[in-house]
Structure formats: C-alpha cells, structure tokens
XYZ file of C-alpha atoms in Angstrom:
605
model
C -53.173 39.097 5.424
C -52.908 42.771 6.927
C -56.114 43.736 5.493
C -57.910 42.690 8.997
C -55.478 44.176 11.168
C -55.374 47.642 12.945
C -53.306 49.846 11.402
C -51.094 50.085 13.967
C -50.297 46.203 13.884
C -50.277 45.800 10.046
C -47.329 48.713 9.862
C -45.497 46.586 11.557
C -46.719 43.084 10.332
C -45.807 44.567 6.821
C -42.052 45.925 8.437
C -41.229 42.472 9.492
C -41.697 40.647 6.093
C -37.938 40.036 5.999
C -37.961 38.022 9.015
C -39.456 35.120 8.189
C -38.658 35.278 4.206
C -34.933 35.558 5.946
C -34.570 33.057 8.152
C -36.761 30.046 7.938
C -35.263 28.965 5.032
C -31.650 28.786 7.101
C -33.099 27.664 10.013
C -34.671 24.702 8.492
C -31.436 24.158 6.801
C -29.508 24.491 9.769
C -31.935 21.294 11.453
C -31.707 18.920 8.835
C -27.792 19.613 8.482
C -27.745 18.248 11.829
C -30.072 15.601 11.480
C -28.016 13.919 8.517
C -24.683 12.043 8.611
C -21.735 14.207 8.210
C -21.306 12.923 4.887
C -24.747 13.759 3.408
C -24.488 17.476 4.349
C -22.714 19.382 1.936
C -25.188 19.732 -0.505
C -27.939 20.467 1.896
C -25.915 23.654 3.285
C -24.676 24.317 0.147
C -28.157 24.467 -1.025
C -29.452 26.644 2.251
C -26.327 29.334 1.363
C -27.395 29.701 -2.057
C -31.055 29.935 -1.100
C -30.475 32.207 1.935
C -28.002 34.714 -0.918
C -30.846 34.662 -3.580
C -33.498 36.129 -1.077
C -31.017 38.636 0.441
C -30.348 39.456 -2.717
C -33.547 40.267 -3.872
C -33.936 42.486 -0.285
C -30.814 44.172 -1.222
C -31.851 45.105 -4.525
C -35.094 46.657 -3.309
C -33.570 48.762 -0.743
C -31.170 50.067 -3.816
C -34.038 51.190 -6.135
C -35.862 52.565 -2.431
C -33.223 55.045 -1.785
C -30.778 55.186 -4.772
C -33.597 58.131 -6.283
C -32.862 60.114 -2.753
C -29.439 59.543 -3.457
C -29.271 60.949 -6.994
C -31.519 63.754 -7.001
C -28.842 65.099 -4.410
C -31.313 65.166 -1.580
C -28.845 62.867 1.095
C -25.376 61.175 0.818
C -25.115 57.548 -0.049
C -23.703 57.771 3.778
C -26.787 59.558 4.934
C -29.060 57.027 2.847
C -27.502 54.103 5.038
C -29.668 54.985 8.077
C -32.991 54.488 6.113
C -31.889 51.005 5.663
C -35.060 48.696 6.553
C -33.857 47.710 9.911
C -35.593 44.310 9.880
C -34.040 43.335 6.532
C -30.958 44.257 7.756
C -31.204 42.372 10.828
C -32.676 39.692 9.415
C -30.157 39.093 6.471
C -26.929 39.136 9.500
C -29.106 36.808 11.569
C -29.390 34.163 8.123
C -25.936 34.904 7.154
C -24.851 33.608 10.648
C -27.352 30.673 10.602
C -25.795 29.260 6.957
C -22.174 29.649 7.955
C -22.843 27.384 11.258
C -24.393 25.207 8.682
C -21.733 25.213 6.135
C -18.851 24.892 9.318
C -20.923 21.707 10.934
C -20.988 20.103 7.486
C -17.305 20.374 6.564
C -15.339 20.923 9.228
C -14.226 17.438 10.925
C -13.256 18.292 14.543
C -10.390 16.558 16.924
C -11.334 13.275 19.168
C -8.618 14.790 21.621
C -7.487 18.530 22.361
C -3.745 18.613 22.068
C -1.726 20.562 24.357
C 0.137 23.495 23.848
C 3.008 22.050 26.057
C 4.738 18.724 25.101
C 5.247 17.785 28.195
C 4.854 14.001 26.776
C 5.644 14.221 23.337
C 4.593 16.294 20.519
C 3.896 13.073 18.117
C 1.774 14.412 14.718
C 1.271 13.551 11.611
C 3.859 15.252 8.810
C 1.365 17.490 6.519
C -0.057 17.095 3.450
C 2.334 19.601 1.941
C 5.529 18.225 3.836
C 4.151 14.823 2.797
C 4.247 15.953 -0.622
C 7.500 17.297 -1.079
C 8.611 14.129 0.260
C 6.742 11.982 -2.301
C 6.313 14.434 -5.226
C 3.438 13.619 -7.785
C 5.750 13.016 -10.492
C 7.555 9.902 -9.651
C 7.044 6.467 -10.942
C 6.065 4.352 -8.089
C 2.401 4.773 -6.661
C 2.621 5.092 -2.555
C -1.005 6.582 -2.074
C -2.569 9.621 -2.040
C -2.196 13.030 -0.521
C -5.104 13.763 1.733
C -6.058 12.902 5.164
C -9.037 10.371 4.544
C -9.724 10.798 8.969
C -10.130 14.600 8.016
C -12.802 14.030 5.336
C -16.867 14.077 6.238
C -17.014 10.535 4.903
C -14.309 8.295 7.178
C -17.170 7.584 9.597
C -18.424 5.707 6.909
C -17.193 2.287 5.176
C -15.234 2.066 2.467
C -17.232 0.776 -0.338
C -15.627 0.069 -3.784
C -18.725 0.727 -5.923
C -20.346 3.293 -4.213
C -18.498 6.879 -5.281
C -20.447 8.361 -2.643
C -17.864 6.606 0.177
C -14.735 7.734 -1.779
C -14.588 11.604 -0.855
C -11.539 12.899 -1.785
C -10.318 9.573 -3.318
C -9.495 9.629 -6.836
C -9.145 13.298 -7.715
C -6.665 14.026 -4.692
C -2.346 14.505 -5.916
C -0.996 11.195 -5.903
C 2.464 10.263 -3.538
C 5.152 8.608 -5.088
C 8.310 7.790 -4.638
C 11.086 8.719 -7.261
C 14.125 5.930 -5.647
C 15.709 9.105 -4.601
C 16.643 8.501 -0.633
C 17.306 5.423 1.835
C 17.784 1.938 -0.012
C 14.844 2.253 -2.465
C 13.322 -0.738 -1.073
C 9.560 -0.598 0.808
C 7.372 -3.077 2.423
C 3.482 -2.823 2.367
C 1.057 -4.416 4.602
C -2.378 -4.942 4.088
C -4.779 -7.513 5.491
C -7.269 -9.981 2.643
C -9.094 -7.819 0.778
C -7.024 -4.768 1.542
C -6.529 -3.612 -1.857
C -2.561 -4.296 -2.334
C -2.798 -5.276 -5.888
C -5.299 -2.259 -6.767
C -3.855 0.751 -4.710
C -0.402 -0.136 -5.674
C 1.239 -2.965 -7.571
C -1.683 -1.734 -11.128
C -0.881 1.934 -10.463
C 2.769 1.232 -10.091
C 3.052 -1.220 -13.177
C 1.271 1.454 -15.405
C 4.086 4.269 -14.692
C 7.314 2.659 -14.384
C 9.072 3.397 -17.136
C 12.213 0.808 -15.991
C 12.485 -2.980 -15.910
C 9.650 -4.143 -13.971
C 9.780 -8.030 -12.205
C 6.228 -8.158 -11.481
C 5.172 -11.652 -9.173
C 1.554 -12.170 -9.266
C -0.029 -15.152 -7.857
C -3.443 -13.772 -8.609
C -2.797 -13.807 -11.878
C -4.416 -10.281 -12.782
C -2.209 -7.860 -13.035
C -0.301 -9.025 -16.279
C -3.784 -8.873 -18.423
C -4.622 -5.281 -17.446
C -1.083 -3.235 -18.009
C 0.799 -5.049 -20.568
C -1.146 -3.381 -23.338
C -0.292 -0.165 -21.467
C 3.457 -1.103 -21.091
C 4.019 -1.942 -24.213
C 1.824 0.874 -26.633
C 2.011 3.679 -24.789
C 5.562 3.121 -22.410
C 7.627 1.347 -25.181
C 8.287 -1.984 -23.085
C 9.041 -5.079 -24.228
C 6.688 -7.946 -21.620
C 7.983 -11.475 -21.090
C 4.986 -12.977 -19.025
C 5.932 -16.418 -17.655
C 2.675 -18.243 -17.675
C 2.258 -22.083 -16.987
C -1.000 -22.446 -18.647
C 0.791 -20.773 -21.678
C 4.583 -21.620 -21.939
C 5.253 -19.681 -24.886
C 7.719 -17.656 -23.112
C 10.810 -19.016 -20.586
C 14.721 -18.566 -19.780
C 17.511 -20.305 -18.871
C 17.775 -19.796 -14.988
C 21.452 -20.708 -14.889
C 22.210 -18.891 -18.141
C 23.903 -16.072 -15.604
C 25.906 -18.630 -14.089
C 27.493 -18.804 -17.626
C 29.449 -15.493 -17.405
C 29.950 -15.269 -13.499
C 33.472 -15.131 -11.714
C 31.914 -17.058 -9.105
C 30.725 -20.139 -10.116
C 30.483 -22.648 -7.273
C 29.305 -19.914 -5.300
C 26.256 -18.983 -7.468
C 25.643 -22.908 -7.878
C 25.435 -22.953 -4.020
C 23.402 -20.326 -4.594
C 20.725 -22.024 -6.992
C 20.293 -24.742 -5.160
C 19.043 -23.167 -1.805
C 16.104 -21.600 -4.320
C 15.370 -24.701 -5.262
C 14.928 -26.098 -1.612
C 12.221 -25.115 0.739
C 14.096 -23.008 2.858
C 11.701 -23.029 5.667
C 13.355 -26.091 7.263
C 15.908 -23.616 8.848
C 12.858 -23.710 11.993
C 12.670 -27.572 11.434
C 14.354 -30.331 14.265
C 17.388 -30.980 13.641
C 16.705 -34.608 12.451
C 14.952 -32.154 8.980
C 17.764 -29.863 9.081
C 20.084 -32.927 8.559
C 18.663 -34.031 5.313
C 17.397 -30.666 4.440
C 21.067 -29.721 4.554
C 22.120 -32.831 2.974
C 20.095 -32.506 0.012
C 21.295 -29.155 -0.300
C 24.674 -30.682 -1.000
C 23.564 -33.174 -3.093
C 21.673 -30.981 -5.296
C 24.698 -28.528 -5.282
C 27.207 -31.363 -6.881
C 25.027 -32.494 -8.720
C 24.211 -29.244 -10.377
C 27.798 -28.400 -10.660
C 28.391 -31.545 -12.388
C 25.501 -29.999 -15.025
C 26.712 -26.866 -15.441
C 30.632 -27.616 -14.862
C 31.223 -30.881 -17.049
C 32.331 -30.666 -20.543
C 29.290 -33.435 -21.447
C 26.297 -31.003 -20.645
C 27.377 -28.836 -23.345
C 24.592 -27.737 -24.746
C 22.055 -29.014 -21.887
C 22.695 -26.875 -19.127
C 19.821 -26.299 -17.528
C 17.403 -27.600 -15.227
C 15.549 -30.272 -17.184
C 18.876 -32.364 -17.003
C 19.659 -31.759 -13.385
C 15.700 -33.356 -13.178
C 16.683 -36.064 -15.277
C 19.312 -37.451 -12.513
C 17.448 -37.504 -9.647
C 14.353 -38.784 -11.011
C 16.434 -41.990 -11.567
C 15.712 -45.111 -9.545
C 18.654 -44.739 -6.329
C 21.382 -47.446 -6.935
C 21.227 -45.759 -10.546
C 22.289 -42.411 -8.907
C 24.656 -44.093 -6.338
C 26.618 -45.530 -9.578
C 26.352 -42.373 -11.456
C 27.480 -40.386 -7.922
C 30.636 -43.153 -7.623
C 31.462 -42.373 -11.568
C 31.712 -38.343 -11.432
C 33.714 -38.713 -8.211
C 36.263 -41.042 -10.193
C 36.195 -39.004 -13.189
C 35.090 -35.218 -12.957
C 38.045 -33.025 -13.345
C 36.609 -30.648 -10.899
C 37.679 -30.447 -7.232
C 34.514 -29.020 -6.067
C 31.976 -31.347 -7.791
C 34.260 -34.197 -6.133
C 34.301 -32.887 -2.548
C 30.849 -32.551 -2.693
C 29.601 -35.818 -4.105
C 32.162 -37.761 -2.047
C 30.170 -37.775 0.896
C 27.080 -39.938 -0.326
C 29.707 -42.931 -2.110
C 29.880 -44.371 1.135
C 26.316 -43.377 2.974
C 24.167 -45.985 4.025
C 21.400 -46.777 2.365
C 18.880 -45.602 5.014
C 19.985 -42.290 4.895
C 20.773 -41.836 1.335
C 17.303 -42.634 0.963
C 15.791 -39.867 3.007
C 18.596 -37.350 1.340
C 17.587 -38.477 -2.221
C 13.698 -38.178 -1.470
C 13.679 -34.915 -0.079
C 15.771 -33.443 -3.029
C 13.739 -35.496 -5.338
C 10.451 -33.937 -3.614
C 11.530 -30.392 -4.097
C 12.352 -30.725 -7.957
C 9.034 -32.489 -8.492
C 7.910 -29.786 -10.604
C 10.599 -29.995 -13.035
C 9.080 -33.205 -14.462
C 6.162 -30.923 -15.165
C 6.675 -29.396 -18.716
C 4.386 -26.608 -18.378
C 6.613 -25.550 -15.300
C 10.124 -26.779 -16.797
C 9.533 -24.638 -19.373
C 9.483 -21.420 -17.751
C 12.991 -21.610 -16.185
C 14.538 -23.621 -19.260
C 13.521 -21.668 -22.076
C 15.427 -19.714 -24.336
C 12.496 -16.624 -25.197
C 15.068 -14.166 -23.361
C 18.339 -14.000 -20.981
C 18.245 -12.712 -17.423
C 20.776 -10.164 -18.683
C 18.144 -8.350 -20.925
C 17.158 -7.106 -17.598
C 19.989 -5.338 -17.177
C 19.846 -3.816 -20.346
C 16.597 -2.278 -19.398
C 14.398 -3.317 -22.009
C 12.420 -6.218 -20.795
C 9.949 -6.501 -17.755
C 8.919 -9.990 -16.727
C 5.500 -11.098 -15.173
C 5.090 -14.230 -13.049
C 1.509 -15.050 -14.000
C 2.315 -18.506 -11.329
C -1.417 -19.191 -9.584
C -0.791 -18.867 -5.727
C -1.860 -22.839 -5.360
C 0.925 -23.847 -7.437
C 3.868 -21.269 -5.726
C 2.274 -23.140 -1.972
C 3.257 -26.140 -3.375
C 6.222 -25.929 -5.570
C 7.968 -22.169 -4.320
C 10.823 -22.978 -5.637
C 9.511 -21.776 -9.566
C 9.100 -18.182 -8.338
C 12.290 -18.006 -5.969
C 14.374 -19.373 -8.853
C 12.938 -17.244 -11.446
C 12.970 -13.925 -8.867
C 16.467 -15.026 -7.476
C 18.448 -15.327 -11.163
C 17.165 -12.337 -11.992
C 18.454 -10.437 -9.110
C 21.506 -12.238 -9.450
C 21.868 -11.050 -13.165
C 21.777 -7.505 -11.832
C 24.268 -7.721 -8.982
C 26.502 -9.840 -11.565
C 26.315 -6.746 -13.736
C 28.309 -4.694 -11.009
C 26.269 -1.550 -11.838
C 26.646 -1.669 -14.972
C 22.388 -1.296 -15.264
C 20.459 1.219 -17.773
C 17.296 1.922 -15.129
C 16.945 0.469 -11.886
C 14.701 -2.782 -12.105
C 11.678 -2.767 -9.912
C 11.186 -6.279 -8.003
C 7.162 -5.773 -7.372
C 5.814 -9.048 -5.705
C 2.935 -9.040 -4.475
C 1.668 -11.594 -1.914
C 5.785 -12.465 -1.557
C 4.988 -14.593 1.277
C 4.242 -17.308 -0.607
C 8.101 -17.720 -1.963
C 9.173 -18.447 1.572
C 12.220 -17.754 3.127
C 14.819 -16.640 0.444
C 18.594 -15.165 1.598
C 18.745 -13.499 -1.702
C 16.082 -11.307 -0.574
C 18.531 -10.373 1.989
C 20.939 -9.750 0.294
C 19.533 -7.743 -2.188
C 17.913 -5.607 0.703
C 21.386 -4.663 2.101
C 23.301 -4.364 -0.895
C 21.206 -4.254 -3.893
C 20.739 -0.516 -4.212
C 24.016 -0.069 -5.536
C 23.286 -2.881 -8.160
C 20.147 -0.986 -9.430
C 17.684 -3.530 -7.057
C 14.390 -2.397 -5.678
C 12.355 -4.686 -3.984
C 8.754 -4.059 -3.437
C 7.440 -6.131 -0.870
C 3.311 -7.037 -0.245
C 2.697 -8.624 2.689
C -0.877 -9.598 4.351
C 0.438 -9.281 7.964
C 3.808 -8.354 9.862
C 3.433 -12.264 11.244
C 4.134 -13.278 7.666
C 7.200 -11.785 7.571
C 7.930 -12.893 11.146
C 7.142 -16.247 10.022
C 9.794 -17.016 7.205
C 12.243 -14.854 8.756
C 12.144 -14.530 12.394
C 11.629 -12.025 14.912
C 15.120 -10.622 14.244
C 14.959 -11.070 11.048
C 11.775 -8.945 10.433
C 13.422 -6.180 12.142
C 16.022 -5.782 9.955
C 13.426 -6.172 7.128
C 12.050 -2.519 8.503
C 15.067 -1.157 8.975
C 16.193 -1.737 5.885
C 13.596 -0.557 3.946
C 12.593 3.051 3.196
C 9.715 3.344 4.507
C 6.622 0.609 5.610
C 3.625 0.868 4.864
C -0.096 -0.224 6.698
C -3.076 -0.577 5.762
C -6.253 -2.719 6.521
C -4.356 -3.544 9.888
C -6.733 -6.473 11.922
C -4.007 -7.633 14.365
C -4.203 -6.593 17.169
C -0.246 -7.169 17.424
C 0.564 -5.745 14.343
C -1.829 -2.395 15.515
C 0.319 -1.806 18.780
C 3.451 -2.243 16.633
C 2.120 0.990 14.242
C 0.962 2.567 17.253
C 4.313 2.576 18.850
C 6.319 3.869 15.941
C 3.472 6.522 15.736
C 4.793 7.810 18.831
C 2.576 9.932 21.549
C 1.104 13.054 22.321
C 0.229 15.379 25.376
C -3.289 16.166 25.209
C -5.183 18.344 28.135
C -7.846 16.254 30.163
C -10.961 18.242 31.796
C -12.087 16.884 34.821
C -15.317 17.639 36.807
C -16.741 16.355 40.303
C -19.427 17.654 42.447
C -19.540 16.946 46.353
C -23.349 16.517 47.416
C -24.184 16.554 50.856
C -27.230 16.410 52.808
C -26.892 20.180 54.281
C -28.858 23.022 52.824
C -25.483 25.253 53.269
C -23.582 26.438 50.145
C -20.921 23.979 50.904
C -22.191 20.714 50.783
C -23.252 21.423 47.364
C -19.757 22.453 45.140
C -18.611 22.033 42.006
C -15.246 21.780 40.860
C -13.454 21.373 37.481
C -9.243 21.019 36.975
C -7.745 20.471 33.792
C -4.330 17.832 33.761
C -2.033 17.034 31.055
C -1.746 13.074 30.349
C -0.052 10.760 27.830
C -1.606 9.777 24.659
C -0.447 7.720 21.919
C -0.863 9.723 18.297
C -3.067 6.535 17.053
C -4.381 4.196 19.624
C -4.364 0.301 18.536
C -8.188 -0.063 18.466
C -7.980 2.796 16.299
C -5.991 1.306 13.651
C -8.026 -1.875 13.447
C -11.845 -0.541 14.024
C -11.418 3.090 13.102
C -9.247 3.350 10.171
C -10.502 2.715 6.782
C -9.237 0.296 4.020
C -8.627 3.413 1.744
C -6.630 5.060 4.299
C -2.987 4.057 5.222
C 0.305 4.906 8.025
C 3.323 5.201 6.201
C 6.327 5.654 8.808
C 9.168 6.972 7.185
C 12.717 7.499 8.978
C 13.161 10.790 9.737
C 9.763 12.463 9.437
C 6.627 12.046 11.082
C 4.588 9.373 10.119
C 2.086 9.723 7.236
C -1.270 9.142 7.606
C -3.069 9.299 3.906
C -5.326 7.784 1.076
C -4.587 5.075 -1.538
C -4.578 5.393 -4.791
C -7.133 2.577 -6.084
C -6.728 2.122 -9.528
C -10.652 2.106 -10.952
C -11.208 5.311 -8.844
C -8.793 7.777 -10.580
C -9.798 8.074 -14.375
C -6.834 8.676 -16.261
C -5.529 5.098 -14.799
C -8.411 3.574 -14.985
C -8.690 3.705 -18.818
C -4.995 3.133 -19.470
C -5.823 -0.525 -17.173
C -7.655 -3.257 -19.587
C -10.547 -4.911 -17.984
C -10.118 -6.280 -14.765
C -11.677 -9.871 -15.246
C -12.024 -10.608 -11.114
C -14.542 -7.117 -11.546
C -18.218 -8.294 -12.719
C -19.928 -5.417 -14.605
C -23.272 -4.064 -13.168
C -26.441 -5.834 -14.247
C-alpha cells in the first residue's frame, strides 16, 4: 500500500502499523460491549482482552528480536535499548490496554442505583456480607436456607428468572450454599414465597436430601416423597414411613402417645381440637357455641374410647367414628348410659351436659362434630391415623421420618388428617421430656392449609427444648394473618429465627420487608438554572447543591417488580438483613442427581 506514496509519507505510514492492528480490534469490542445487555458481555470482552494480548504480544516479541542483538553484542544496556522502543507500538498497546479494561469493567461490574453517604445521618441500613452471611449460615449444616451470593450484584438480575434457561442463572448453582446448623434462637423459621415461587424446590428437596435427623415432611403436592426417599434411605441410612391415601400400606395409632402420658384428659382435650376446624375461633358467636360444644362432645366421647376398660384393644379413631356416625337418639341413650356407668369423673362431667339438651341444639352439636370426622368413615383416610406400621415414639428414637403424601384438595376439606397426624407427633416429642436422639425437623410445606393449630404454638415457644423444629412455608404473610391473627402473626416472627421472603407480590407484605430492612442516608445532587431574558452574565446561572435525604435500604416496589424469584431477604435478629440466592434443587448437580425424577418436570422434546 506504501509503494505509491512519497517516501516521506510511507516512513511514516509504515511507523504507524501498530495503530490500527492495536486498537480497532478493542475499539470495536468496546461498542458492541455496550450495545449488548449486561448479561451477554462477558464473553465479548473476554474475547476483545484475549485478542487485544495476542497482537501485543506478537508487537512485543518483534521489538525483542529488534534490539535484543544490540543488547547482546554489548553495544547498549537493556536500559539504553528501552528508548528505541517503536513509539507507536508502545503507544498504541497502552491506548488498547486501556480500551479492554473499560470493556471488561462495563461488563462485570454492576454499579449502585443510589450513592450512599459517608455520614449516617439517617441510618446506616446494609446488607450483612457474603462472608458475615456465611459464618452465620456455614456450608456444612443440614438445612438448605439459600445461597451465598448477591443475585442484585450479578450482570444477569436485570433479567428474568427462567428455570430452563442456564443462561438466566449466573451464579446460581455453583455459588456456597447457607444453612443453618439449629445452633442459635429457637431453631424454628418461616419462609414466604408467592405461587410459583419455588418453596418446595429451593428448600423443602434440598433440605430433605441432607438431614440426617427425623424428618416430618407435609406435602400436599405430593412430590417431594418420590424424589428423596431413595436418597434417605440408600445413601443417609433412614428408615421412610410415607402416609399415602391412595396407598395405605403404612399408618399409626394417633392416640397411641396418649397411652403412656401423665396427662391424659389433657392430651384428650388436646386431640380433639385437631380434629375440629379450628378456624371458628373468628366465627359469630352463635358457631362458636356449637363449635365449642362439639369440642366437648368429641372430648367425652373420646375419653370414654381411650379411658373405658371395654375399648381395650380398639382405641383408636375408627371407634370414636363408629359413635357418632350413629342415628342421634342412639347416641343420646348411649351418652345417658356412660354417664350412669363410667367410673371416670371426667368422662361424666363432660357428657352430662348433652343428657338433658334439647333436641334442637343437640342436633346442631352432633352435626357439626359428625361433619368434622367425616373422613374417618373413609378407609383410605382411617387408615393412616389407625394403623399399626409404626408408633409416634419411633420418632423420638430418631430412626424414622414420616411423609404426608395428603393431596392439598383433600387437607381443604378434611384438615383435620394432617393436624392430627403433625400434632401426635409433636406431642410424642414433648411427652419424651428431652429424652430425643436428633432433633426432628417439622418441614411443611404449604402449612396453611392445616389451619389454625395451638400446638403449633406451643411447639414454637417451647419446643426447642423438646428437640422440635418447625419449618414453616407460607405463600403470603396474609396467610398467616389469616388463621392466626394480626397478633398472632407477630409472635409467629418473633419467635422464629429468622423469616424468610421471596417472590414477594403484596404490596403489604413488600412494605412489611421494607421496614425491617431499615433505611439509609444517601447524598442527592441537585441542579437548577435561572434563565432570564437579559444578555448579562446573571440572568443566565447555574447552580448545583448536594443534600443528604432518607432512603429505605429496599424500597417496596423494589421487592415486588425488581427482585427476582431466585433471589431472597432473610432478616435475622441481630444482624443485618440478608439479601441472597436460593438454592434450586435441579440447578446444583451434586443434588440434582441424588433427587429421583421430578414427575411435575416434562423432559425436553
């Protein structure tokens, strides 16, 4: 290309060669780094470095076999030799070199919404660290919390979370997991995440295929069972008792606990709240009447199962079902009989009361206790809390783990199979007055569907010394609101060691987060510019000031249209809140093959 140029021109056509073998390559780099999402960057700059090196390279090379003969027939010193350098190489290599790194910066480095203030004039709200977060939920416990990196500070969270597309995960799946090894607050947590918001995958699988302890695992989807008892019992030793209506092969005795307790009328009065619905507590008072009369019925006439000498043999919950599916003036007779006859002061006192009720009301009593042991007729159901595959004590010996495999429409008609099953069990373990081998996990997922249940409660404030941990999914905070009121849900948080949220879409629930979150003093530039119809220096100003304002760490339209479904808060009490990944199951390989076959997953094609 020089051969048609004056000499004078082609010298220095030739001496600026490097330039454009240099820095087009960067440059061109540089533009299409910022013409693609932050996500799809990486490997462009990536690309444009290694590029950009190989060239320089091959310039550096050159100017070593140029001047390295100079240098070692002793004519200069290799710091002589350093000022023949070709200038424009030189140059031009610094000039690339600078060009790359803006590239590589722009495509890896996410940068703050906000700038944060120096001062804290307002509060100094942040979220605890990866490595703080991390020595607060070491890798190498047993129950899955999430995982540790910041999904907001990866080049992917502008872009949606999609399950079967790798290239949304970033960082998810190869990042340390959290967990939580039981060893601070009362053991118990709550977890919140909206339809679809990956509760079952992100914790209740990864959880269920590393607890090495009793496990009480409620799952109304049905799913969870299928996919780690094969793990749990090969590779963890367990022994799995999966309740399943559709295949009754395995049940217990729901009262056998009652058996060996100290307390017996009390754990009868006990038994027959579970087998209510409890929600009638927010009912009129006409439905609290019966509600709490049918409660007492069901209470002597339990007793009378489980107390009299003639049940020997038969106590369990099939018989109680056989008296009150008989026709009423049958049950009035029977009711007038045990009252003459029963040796025990408590059955009396409590059956004495419907001898003499009118028939009206005994009617509306009777019906509603009838309605709520409906399901006892069933023998698919019946069987599962009147078997005799295990005792509720082999809990406590730390052997067994127990899976409700109950289909959600069934629990949101007939609760009362999961709270009885969930409630004896816990029972077993607080009647074994820490006398426990390994602290029994209570995972139940979707729990709202059991209700309101007061031995929830009471496990949450006193079952950590019993070896009872309850882990709670919930869809929304209004669920929880719902069965246990305002108040009530705010002792549910307190007493819990931590909360979690994820896949937040109320707007409620979002301010709630965003308040515990706490706030932040960011700095605020301002600029105005006074325009005036005067040619004079004055009419025409500019002015900028810079304030300090109030911000909250995580704003509530944040939570619900910024954050993504892999991401979660976890507020903790006593640290900064948490804001990191999830561990979904099918995206981190060592649990995805120790999980069978999810059958709710279709295979591609």
């Amino acid at each position: 290309m020089a051969a048609g140029i004056s000499p004078e021109y082609a010298y220095w056509f030739l001496r600026s060669a490097p330039i454009p073998n240099l820095l087009f390559g960067p440059i061109a780099g540089l533009i299409t780094v910022f013409a693609l999402p932050l996500h799809r960057r990486r490997p462009v700059a990536v690309t444009s470095l290694l590029c950009f090196m190989g060239i320089a390279g091959f310039y550096a090379m050159r100017e070593f076999a140029r001047l390295s003969p100079s240098v070692e027939s002793g004519t200069v010193t290799w710091d002589e030799v350093l000022s023949y350098l070709d200038f424009f190489a030189v140059m031009a290599a610094a000039v690339g070199f600078v060009i790359v790194a803006v590239s590589a910066r722009i495509s890896v480095v996410v940068a703050d919404s906000v700038k944060r203030a120096k001062r804290a004039t307002f509060g100094d709200a942040d979220w605890l660290s990866m490595s703080a977060a991390g020595k607060l939920f070491p890798p190498d416990g047993e129950i899955v919390i999430g995982e540790r990196y910041r999904v907001d500070r990866e080049t992917i969270r502008d872009v949606p979370f999609d399950p079967i597309n790798p290239e949304t995960w970033g960082s998810g799946g190869s990042a340390p997991l959290l967990t939580y090894k039981q060893d601070f607050d009362s053991t118990h947590m709550l977890f919140f995440a909206g339809s679809g918001g990956f509760k079952t995958t992100s914790n209740v699988v990864p959880t269920a295929l590393r607890y090495t302890g009793p496990l009480i695992c409620l799952d109304p989807s049905t799913e969870v069972a299928p996919m780690v008892v094969a793990h749990r019992t090969g590779k963890l030793g367990r022994e799995c008792m999966v309740l399943d209506p559709t295949n009754p092969v395995a049940g217990f005795n729901v009262l056998d606990w009652i058996e060996t307790s100290k307390h017996k009328e009390e754990d009868i009065v006990s038994v027959a709240h579970m087998l209510l619905s409890e929600s009638a507590r927010f009912e009129s008072s006409t439905g609290s009447y019966f509600q709490n009369q049918a409660h007492n019925l069901l209470t002597g006439l339990l007793a009378h199962v489980v107390l009299s000498p003639e049940y020997e043999g038969r106590r369990n919950l099939r018989s109680l079902r056989l008296i009150v599916s008989e026709p009423e003036p049958s049950v009035l007779a029977m009711l007038r009989e045990i009252q003459e006859s029963s040796e025990s002061a408590f059955i009396r006192e409590t059956l004495g009361v419907f001898t003499n009720m009118t028939e009206q009301t005994f009617s509306g009593v009777y019906s509603t206790a009838s309605k709520d042991t409906q399901w006892l007729s069933l023998d698919d159901y019946a069987a599962l809390v009147c078997g005799c595959s295990f005792k509720s004590s082999d809990i406590v010996a730390g052997g067994k783990d127990v899976f409700l495999n109950i289909p959600a429409a069934i629990l949101r008609s007939y609760p009362g199979i999961g709270r009885l099953i969930i409630g004896s069990l816990i029972n077993a373990m607080t009647q074994a007055n820490g006398a426990f081998k390994r602290r029994a996990l209570f995972m139940l997922d979707e729990v709202d569907l059991l209700g309101y249940m007061r031995v929830l409660e009471e496990a949450r404030d006193r079952g950590r010394k019993y070896g009872i941990t309850l882990m709670l999914m919930y869809q929304s905070v209004g669920q929880l609101v719902r069965h246990f009121g305002k108040d009530g849900s705010t002792s549910w948080i307190d007493g819990c060691a931590f909360a979690s949220y994820a896949a937040i879409k109320a707007l409620e629930t979002a301010r709630d987060v965003s308040a515990q979150c706490g706030e932040m003093t960011v700095e605020v530039e301002g600029k105005s510019r006074n325009v005036g119809w005067s040619n004079s220096n004055s009419s025409n100003r500019k002015s900028e000031s810079l304030s300090l304002q109030r911000r909250p760490l995580i704003m509530p339209h944040e939570i619900t249209q910024q954050m993504r479904k892999d991401e979660q808060i976890v507020i903790v009490q006593g640290h900064d809140p948490i804001r990191c990944g999830r561990a979904i199951y099918f995206r981190r390989q060592d649990m995805d093959s120790d999980a069978s076959a999810n059958r709710f997953v279709k295979a591609a094609g």
